[in-house]
Short mmCIF file of C-alpha atoms in Angstrom, two decimals:
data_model
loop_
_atom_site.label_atom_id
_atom_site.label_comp_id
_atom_site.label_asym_id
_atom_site.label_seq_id
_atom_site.Cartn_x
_atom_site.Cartn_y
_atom_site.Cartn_z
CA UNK A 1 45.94 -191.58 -74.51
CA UNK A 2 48.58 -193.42 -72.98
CA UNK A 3 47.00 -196.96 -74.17
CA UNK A 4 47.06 -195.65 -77.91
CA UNK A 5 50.83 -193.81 -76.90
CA UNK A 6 51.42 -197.88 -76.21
CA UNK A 7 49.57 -199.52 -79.05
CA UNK A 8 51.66 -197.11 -81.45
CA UNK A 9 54.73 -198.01 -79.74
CA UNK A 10 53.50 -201.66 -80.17
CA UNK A 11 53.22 -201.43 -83.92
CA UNK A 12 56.13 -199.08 -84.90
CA UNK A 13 58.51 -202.03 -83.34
CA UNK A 14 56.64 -204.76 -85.42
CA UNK A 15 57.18 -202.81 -88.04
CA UNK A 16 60.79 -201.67 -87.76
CA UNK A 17 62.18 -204.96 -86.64
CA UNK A 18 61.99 -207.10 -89.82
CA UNK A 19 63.49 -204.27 -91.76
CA UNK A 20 66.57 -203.99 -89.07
CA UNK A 21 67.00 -207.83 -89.28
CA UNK A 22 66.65 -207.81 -93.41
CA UNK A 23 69.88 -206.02 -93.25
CA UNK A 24 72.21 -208.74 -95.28
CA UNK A 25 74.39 -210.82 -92.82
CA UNK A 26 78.15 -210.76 -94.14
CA UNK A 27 79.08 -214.88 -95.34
CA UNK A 28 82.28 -216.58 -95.54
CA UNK A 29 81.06 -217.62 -98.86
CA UNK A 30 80.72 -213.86 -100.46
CA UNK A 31 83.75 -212.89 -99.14
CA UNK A 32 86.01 -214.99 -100.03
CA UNK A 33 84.67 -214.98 -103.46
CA UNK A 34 85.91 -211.27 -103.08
CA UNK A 35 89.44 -211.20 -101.66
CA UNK A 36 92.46 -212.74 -102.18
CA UNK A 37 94.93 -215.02 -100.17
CA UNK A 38 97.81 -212.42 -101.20
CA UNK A 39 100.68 -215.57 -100.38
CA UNK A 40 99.21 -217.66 -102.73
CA UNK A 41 97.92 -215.28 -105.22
CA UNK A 42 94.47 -217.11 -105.82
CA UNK A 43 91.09 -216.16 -104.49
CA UNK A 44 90.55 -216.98 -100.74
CA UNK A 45 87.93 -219.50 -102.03
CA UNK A 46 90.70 -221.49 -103.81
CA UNK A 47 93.04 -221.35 -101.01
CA UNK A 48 93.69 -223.60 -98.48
CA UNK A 49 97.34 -222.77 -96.91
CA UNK A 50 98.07 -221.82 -93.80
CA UNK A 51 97.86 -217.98 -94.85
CA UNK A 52 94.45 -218.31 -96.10
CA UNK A 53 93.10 -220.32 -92.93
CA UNK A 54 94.21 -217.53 -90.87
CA UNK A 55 92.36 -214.79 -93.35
CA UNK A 56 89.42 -217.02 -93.39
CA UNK A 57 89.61 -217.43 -89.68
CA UNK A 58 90.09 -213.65 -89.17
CA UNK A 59 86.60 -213.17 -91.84
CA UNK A 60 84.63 -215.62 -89.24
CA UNK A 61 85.44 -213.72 -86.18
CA UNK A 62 84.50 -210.60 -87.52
CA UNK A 63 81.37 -212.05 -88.76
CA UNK A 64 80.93 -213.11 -85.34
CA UNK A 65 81.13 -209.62 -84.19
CA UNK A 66 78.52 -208.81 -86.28
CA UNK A 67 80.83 -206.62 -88.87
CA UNK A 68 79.19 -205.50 -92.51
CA UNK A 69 80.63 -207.50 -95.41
CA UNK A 70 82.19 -203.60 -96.36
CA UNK A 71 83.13 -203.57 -93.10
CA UNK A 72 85.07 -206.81 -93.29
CA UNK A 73 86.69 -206.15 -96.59
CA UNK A 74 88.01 -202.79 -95.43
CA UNK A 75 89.46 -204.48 -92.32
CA UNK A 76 91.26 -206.90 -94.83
CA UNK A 77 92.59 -204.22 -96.44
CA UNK A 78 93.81 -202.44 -93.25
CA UNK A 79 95.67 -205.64 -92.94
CA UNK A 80 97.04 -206.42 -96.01
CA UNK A 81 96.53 -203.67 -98.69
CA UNK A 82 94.49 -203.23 -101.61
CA UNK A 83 96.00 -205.84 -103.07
CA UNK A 84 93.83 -208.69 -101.01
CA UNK A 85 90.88 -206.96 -103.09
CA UNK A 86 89.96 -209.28 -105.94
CA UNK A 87 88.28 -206.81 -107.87
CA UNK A 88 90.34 -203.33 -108.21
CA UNK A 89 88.48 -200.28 -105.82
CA UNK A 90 86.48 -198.39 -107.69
CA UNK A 91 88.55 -194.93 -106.77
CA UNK A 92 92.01 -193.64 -107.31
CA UNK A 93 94.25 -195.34 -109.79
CA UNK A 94 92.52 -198.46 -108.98
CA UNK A 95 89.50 -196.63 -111.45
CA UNK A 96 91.61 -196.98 -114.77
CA UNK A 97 91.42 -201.00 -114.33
CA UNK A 98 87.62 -200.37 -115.13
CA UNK A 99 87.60 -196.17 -117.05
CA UNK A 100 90.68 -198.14 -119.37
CA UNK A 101 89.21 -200.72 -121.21
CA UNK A 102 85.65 -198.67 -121.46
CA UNK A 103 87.49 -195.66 -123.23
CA UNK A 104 89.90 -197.99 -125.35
CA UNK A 105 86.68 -200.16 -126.58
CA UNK A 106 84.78 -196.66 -127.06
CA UNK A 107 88.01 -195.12 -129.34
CA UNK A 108 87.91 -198.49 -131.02
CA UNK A 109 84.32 -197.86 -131.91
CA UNK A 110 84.45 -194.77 -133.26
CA UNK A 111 87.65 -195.14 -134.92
CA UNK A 112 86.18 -198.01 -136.81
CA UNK A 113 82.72 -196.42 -137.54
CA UNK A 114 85.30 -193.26 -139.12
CA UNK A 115 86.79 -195.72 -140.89
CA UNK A 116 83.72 -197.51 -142.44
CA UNK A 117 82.02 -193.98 -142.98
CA UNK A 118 85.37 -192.74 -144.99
CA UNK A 119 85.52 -196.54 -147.07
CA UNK A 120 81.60 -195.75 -148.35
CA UNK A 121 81.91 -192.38 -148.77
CA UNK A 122 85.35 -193.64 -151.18
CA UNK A 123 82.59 -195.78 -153.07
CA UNK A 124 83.64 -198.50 -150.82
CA UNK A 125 80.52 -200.07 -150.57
CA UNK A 126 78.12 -202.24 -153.40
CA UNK A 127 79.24 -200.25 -156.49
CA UNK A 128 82.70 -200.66 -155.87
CA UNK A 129 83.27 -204.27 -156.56
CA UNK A 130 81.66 -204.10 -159.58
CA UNK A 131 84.03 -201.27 -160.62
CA UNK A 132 87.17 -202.99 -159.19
CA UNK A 133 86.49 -205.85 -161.69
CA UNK A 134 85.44 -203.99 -164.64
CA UNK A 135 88.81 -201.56 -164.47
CA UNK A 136 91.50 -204.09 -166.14
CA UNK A 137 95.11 -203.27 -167.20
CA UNK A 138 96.16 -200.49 -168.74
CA UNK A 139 98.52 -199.49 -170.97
CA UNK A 140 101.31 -201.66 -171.78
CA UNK A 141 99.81 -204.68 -169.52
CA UNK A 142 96.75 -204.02 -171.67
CA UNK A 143 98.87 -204.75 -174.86
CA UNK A 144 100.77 -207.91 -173.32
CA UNK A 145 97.40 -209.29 -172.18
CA UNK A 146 95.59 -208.67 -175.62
CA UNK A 147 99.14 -210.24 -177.38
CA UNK A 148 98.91 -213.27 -175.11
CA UNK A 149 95.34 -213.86 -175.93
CA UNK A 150 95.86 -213.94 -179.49
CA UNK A 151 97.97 -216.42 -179.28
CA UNK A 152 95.28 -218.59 -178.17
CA UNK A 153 92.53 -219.45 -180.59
CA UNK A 154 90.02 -219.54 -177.71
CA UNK B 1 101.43 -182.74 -137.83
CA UNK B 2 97.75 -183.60 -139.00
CA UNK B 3 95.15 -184.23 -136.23
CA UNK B 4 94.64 -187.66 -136.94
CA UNK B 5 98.85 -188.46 -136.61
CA UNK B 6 98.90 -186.86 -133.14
CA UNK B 7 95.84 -189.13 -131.78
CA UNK B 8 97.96 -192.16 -133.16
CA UNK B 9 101.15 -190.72 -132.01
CA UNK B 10 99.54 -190.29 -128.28
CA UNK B 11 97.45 -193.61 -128.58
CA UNK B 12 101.05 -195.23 -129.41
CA UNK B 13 102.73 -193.52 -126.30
CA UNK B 14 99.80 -194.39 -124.36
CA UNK B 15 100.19 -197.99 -125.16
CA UNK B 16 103.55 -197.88 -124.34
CA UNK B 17 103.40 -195.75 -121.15
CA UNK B 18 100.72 -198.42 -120.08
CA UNK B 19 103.33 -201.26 -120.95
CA UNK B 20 106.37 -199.94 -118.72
CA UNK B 21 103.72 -199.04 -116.01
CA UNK B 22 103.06 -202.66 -116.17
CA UNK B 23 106.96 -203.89 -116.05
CA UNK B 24 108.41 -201.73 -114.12
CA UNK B 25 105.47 -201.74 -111.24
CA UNK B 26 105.32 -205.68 -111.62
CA UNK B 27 108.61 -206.66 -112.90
CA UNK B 28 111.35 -208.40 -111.31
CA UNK B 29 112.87 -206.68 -108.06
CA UNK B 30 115.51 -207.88 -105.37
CA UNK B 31 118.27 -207.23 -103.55
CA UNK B 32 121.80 -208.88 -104.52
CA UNK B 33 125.40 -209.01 -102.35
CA UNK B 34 126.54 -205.30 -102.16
CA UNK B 35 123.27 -203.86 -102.99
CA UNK B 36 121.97 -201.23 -101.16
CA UNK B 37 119.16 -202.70 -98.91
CA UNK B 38 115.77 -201.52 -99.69
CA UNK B 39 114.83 -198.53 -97.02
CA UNK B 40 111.23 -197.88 -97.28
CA UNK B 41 109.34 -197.23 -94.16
CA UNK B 42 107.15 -199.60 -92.45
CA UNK B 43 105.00 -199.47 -89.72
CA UNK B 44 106.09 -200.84 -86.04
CA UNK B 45 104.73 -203.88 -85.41
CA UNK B 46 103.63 -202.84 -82.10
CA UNK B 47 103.89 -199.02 -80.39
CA UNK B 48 102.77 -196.63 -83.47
CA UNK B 49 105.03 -194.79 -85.88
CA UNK B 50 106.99 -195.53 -88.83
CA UNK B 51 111.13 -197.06 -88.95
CA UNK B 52 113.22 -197.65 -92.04
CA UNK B 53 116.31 -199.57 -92.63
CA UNK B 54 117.50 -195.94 -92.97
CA UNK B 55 117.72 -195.27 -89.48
CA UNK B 56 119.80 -198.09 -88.42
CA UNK B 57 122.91 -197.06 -90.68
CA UNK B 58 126.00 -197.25 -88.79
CA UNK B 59 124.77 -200.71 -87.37
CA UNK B 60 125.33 -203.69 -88.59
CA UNK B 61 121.39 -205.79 -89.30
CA UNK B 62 120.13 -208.92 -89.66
CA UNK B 63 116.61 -208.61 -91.37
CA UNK B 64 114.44 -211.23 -90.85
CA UNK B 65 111.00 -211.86 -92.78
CA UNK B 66 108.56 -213.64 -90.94
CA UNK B 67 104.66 -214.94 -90.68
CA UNK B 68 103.04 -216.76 -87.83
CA UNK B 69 101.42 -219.15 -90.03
CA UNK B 70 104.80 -219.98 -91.07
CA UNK B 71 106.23 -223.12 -89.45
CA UNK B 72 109.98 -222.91 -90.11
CA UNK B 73 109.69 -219.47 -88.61
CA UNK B 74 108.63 -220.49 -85.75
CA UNK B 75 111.75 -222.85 -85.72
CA UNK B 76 113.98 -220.20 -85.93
CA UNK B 77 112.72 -217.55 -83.52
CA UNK B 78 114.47 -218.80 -80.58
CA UNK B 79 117.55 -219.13 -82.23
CA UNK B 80 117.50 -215.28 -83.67
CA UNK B 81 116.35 -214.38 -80.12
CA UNK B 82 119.45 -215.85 -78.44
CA UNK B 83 121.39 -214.73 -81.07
CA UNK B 84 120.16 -211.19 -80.48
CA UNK B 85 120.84 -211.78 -76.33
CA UNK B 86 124.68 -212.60 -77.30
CA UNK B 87 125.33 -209.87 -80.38
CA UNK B 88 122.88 -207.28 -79.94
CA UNK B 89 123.64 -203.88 -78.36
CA UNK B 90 124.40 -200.04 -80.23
CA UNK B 91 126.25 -202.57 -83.19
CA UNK B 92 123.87 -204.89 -84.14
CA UNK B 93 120.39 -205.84 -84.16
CA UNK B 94 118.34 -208.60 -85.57
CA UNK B 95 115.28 -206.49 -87.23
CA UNK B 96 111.78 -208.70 -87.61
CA UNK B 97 109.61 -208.02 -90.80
CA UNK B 98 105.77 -209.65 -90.44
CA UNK B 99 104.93 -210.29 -93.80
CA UNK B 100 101.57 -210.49 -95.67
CA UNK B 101 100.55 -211.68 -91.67
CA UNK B 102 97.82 -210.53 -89.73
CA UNK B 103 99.00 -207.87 -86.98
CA UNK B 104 97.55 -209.80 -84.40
CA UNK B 105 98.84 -212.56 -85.22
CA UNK B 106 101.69 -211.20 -85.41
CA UNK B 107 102.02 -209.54 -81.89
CA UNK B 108 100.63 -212.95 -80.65
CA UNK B 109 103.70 -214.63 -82.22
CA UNK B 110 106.37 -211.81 -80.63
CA UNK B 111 104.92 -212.17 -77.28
CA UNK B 112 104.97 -215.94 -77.54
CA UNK B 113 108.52 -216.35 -78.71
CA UNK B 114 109.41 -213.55 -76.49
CA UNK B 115 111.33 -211.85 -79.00
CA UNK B 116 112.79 -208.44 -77.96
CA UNK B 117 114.38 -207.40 -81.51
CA UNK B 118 112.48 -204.64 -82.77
CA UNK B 119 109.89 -205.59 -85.13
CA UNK B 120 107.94 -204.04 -88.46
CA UNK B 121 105.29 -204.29 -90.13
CA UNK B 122 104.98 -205.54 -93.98
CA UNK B 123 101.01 -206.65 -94.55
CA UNK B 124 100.73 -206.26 -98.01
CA UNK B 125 104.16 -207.71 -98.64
CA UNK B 126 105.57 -204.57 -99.93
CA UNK B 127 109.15 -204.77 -98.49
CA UNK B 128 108.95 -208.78 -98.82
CA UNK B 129 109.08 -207.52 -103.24
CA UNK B 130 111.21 -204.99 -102.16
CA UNK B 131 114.14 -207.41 -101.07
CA UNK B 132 112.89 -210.24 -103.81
CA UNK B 133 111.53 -212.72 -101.18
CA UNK B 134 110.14 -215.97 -102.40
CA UNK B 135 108.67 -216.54 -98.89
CA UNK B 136 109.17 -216.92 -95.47
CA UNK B 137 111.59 -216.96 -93.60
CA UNK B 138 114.34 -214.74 -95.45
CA UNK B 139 117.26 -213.57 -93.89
CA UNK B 140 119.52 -210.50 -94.93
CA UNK B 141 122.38 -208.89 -93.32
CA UNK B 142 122.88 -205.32 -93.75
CA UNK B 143 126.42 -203.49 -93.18
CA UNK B 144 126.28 -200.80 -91.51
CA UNK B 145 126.23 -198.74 -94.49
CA UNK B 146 123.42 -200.31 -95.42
CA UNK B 147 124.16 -202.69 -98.43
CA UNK B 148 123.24 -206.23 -98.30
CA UNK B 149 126.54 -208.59 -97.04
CA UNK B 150 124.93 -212.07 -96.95
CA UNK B 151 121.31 -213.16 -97.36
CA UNK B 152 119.73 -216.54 -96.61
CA UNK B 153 116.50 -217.50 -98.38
CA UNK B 154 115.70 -219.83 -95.74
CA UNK B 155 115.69 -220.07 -91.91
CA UNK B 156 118.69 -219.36 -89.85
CA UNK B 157 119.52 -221.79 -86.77
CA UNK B 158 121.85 -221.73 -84.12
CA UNK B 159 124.84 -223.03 -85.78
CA UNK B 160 124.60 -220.97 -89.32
CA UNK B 161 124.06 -217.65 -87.23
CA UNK B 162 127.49 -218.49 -85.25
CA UNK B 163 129.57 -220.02 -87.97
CA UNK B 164 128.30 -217.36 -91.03
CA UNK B 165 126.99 -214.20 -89.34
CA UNK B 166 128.70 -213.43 -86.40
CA UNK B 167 132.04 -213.82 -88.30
CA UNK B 168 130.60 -210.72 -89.69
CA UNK B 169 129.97 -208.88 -86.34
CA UNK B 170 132.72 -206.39 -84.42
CA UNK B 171 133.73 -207.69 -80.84
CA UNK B 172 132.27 -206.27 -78.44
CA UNK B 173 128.53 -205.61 -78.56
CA UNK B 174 127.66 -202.32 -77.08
#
């Protein structure tokens, strides 16, 4: 009992310890790709002042403490706001930078679909060309047109 | 008013909301002579809590932005420090803003210098917009009703704080 107590003991750890040590190991590559140097206004990966060799040293020690890349970027932002995100948070105002251009490019759709529905239903569509040339002047352009042409022996 | 004009009348305002959102959140800012200094508070630097400029009226202030990874700041610090020594009391105070600087690099940088002026905290350079830095080091003095009376967009020594701020100053420090 206790030797198959041990054996399960045995297997449960080789089983659990690869998927403890899969966990993905924060990089100073992905970050920096992800935050800004907020002196120079560029991505951290760009940067190379004195500002952003503090950040990135700051991002290396916390790696070395073992911190989550989330864990990391919230820290940044404890330091220097949400501004030192590069991409806007997906919460709060910082939600219109992405809900904004999705619900102007959706109005744009249907506006235009309205607007192409109304144009065939108008006899926009094939017909109407065909009618557009067909209907000439009227009236007293008619006349003109019809004098000027006369006066041609075409 | 048809439907379809007030979805183009809102769309327009919209637009237009979204447009002075942009100019007045982004646009220019700063602090001229005889402006009132920008009092938003910031967080100590060390010790907890919350000061603004606000609480220092009736004294006169020398606001200093500053970074650690800046280099002319670090030139300056002892001369603001001495300067504080010799002028500061219930009058006057220099007043340190860390800007867009790590806090501990920041305290590192305090305790290094030894500098006993308060200090604040501006990480995500905030306060730096506020007063319409370009960068580190700035210098403003506030009266002590707090409007701005000189400013400095560069460091301060020894000789510039005697010959153009402490003509400024009252007598007697405490």
């Amino acid at each position: 009992m206790r030797t198959g107590a041990a054996l399960l003991a045995v297997v449960l750890l080789a089983v659990l310890t690869p998927v403890a040590s899969a966990a993905p190991r924060a990089s100073l590559t992905e970050i920096e790709k992800q935050v800004m140097c907020p002196v120079c206004g560029t991505l951290l990966q760009l940067a190379e002042s004195p500002q952003a060799q503090r950040e990135k040293a700051f991002i290396r020690r916390l790696i070395g403490e073992g911190k989550t890349e989330s864990q990391i970027k919230d820290a940044l932002v404890a330091e220097y706001g949400n501004e030192v995100l590069a991409l806007p948070q997906g919460s709060g105002f910082s939600l219109s930078a992405y809900v904004v251009p999705i619900a102007a490019f959706l109005v744009a759709a249907v506006a235009l679909a309205l607007g192409v529905m109304r144009w065939r239903r108008a006899g926009g569509g094939s017909g109407g060309g065909g009618q557009t040339a067909a209907a000439g002047p009227k009236g007293d352009d008619a006349e003109r047109l019809d004098a000027d042409l006369a006066r041609y022996d075409l | 008013m048809s439907v379809r004009s007030s979805i183009a009348v809102l769309g327009v305002v919209a637009v237009v909301g979204l447009l002075v959102f942009g100019l007045v959140s982004k646009g220019s800012s700063g602090v001229a002579l005889g402006d009132p200094a920008p009092a938003s508070p910031l967080p100590r630097l060390e010790g907890g809590g919350d000061e603004s400029l606000a609480q220092y009226k009736g004294r006169w202030v020398l606001v200093n932005f500053w970074a650690s990874w800046c280099i002319p700041c670090k030139q300056e610090a002892p001369a603001l420090e001495e300067f504080q020594r010799q002028h500061g009391g219930s009058k006057f105070t220099v007043l340190g803003i860390d800007s867009r600087d790590l806090s501990g690099d920041g305290r590192e940088f305090v305790r290094r210098y030894g500098l006993s002026y308060p200090q604040l905290r501006d990480g995500d350079g905030g306060a730096a917009h506020d007063f319409g830095t370009t960068g580190v080091p700035e210098n403003f003095l506030i009266d002590p009703a707090g409007k701005v009376r000189w400013l400095l967009r560069g460091p301060v020594d020894e000789e510039y704080l005697r010959n153009e701020i402490a003509p400024f100053l009252p007598e007697n420090k405490s």
